[in-house]
Short mmCIF file of N, CA and C in Angstrom, two decimals:
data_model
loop_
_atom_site.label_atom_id
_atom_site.label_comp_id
_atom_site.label_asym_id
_atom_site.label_seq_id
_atom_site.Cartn_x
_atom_site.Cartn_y
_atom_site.Cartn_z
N UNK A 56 -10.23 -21.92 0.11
CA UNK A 56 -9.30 -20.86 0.49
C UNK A 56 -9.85 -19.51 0.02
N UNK A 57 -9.49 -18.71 1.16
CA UNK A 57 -10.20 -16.82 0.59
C UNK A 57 -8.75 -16.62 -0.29
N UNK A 58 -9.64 -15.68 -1.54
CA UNK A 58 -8.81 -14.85 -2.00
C UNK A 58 -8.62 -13.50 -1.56
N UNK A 59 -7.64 -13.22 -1.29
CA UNK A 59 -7.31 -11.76 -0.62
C UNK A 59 -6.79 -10.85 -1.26
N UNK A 60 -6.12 -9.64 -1.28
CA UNK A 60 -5.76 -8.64 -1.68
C UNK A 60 -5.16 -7.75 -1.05
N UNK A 61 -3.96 -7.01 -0.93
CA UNK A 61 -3.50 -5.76 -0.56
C UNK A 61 -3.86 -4.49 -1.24
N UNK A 62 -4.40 -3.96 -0.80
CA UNK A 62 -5.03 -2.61 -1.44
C UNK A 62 -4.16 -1.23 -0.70
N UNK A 63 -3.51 -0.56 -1.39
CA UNK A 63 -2.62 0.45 -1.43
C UNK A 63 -3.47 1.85 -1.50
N UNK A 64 -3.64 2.66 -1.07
CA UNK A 64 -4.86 3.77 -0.94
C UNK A 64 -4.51 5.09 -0.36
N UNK A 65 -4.41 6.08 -1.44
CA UNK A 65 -3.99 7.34 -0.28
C UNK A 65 -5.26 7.42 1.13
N UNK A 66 -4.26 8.17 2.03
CA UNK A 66 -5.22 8.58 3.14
C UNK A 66 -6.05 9.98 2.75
N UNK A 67 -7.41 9.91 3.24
CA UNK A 67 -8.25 10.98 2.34
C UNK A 67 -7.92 12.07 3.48
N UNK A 68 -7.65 13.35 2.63
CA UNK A 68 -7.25 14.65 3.23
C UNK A 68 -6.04 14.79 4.42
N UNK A 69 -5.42 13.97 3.81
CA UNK A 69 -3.90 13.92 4.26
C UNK A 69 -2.66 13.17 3.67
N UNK A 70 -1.45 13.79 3.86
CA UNK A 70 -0.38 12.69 3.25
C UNK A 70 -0.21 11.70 3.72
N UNK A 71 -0.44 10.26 3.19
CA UNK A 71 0.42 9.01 3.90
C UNK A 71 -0.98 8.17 3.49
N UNK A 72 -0.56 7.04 3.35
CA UNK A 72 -1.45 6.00 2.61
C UNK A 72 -1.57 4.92 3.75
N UNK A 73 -2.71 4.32 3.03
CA UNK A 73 -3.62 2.84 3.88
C UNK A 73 -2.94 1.84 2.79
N UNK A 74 -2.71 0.70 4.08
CA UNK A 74 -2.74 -0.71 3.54
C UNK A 74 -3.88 -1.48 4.32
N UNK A 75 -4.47 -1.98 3.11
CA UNK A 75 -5.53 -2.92 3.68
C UNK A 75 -5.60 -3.90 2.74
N UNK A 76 -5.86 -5.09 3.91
CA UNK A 76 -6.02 -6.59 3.36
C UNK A 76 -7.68 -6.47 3.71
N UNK A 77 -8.02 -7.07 2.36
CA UNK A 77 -9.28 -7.35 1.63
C UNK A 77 -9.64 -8.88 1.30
N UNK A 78 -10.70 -9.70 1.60
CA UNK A 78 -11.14 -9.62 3.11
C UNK A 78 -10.38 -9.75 4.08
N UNK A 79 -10.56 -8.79 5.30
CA UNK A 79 -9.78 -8.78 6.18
C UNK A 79 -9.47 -10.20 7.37
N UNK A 80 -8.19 -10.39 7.56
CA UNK A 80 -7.95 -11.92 8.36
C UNK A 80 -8.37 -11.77 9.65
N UNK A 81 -9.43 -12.81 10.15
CA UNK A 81 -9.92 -12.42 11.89
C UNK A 81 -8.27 -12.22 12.42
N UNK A 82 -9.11 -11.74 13.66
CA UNK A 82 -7.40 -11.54 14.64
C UNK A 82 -6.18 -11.34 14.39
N UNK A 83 -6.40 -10.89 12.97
CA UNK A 83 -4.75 -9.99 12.72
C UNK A 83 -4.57 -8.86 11.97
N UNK A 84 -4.03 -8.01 13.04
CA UNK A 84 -4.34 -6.57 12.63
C UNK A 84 -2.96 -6.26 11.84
N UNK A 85 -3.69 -6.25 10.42
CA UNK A 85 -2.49 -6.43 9.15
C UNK A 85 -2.61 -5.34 9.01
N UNK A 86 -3.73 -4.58 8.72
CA UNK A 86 -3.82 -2.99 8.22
C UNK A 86 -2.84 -2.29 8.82
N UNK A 87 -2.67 -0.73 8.09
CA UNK A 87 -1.59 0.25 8.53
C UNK A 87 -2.06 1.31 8.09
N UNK A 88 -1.29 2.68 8.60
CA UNK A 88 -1.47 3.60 8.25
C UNK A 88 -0.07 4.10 8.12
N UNK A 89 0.77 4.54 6.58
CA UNK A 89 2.05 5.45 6.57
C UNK A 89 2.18 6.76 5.97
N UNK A 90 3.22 7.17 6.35
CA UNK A 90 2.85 8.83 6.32
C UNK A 90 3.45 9.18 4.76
N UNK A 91 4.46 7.89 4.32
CA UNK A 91 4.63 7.64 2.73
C UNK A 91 4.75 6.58 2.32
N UNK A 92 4.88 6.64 1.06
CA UNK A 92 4.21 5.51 -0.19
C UNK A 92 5.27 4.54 0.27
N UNK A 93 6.88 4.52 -0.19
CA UNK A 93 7.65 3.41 0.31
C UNK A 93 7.64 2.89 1.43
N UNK A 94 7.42 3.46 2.61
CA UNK A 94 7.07 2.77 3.47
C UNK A 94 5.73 2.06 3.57
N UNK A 95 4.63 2.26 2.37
CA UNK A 95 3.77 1.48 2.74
C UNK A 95 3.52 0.37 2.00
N UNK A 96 4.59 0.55 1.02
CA UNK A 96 4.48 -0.32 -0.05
C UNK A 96 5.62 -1.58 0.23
N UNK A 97 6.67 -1.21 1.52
CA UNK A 97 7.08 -1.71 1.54
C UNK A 97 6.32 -3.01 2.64
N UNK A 98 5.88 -2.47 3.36
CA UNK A 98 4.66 -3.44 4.04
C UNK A 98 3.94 -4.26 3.47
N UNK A 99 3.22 -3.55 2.15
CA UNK A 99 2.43 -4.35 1.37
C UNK A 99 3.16 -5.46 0.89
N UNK A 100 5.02 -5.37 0.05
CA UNK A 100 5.80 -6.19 -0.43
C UNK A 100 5.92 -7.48 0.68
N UNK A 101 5.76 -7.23 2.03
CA UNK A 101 6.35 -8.00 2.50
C UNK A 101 5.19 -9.01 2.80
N UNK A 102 3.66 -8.09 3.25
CA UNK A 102 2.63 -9.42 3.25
C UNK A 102 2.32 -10.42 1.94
N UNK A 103 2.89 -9.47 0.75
CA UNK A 103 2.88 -10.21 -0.87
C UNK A 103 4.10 -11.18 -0.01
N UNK A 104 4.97 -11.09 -0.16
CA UNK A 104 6.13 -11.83 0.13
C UNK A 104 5.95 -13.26 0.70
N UNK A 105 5.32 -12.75 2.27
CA UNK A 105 4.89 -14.12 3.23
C UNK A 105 3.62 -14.29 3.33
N UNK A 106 2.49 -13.86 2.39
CA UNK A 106 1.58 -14.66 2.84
C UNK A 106 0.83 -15.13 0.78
N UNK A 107 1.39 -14.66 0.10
CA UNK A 107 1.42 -14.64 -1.57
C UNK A 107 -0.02 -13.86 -1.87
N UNK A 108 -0.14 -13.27 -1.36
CA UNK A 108 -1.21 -12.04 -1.96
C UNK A 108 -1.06 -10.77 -2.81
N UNK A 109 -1.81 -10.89 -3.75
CA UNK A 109 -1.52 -9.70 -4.92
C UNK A 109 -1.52 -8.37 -4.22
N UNK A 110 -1.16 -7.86 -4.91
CA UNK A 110 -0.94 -5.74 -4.58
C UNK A 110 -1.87 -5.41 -5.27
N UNK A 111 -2.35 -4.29 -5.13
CA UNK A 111 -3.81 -3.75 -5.65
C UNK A 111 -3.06 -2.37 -5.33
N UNK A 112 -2.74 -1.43 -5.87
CA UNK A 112 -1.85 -0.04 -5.89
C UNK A 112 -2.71 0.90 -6.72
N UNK A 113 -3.89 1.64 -5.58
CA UNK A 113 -4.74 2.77 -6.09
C UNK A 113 -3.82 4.02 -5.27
N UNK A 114 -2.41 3.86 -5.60
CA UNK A 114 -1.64 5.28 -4.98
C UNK A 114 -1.74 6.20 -6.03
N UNK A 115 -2.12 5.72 -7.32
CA UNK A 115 -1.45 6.68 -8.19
C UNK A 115 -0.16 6.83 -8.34
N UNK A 116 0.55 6.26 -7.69
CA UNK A 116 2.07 6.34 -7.95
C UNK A 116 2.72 5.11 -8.53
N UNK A 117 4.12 4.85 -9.16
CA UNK A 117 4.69 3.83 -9.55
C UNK A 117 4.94 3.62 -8.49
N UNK A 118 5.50 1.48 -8.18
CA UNK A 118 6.04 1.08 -7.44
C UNK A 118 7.74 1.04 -7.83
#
């Protein structure tokens, strides 16, 4: 089994952050782009949720 990761990441030279799954799953376009942190964290919560992959949160911000 791969170990994976959600990685939480501001977007460079703009507001709103990346979610990316690390290594990425063929044929499913999990990644995102939000224009803020709760909404992207709430994405991240939910692939933690249903698929049990850790959060990796380089926002600089609390969750």
């Amino acid at each position: 089994m791969i170990a994976r990761s959600i990685e939480i990441t501001p977007l460079p030279g703009c507001d709103g952050y990346n979610v990316i799954v690390q290594p990425p799953v063929p044929d499913e376009p999990l990644d995102a782009e939000f224009p803020g942190y709760r909404r992207a964290r709430a994405w991240a919560d939910g692939l933690r949720q249903t698929r049990g992959w850790r959060i990796v949160d380089r926002s600089g911000l609390e969750p």
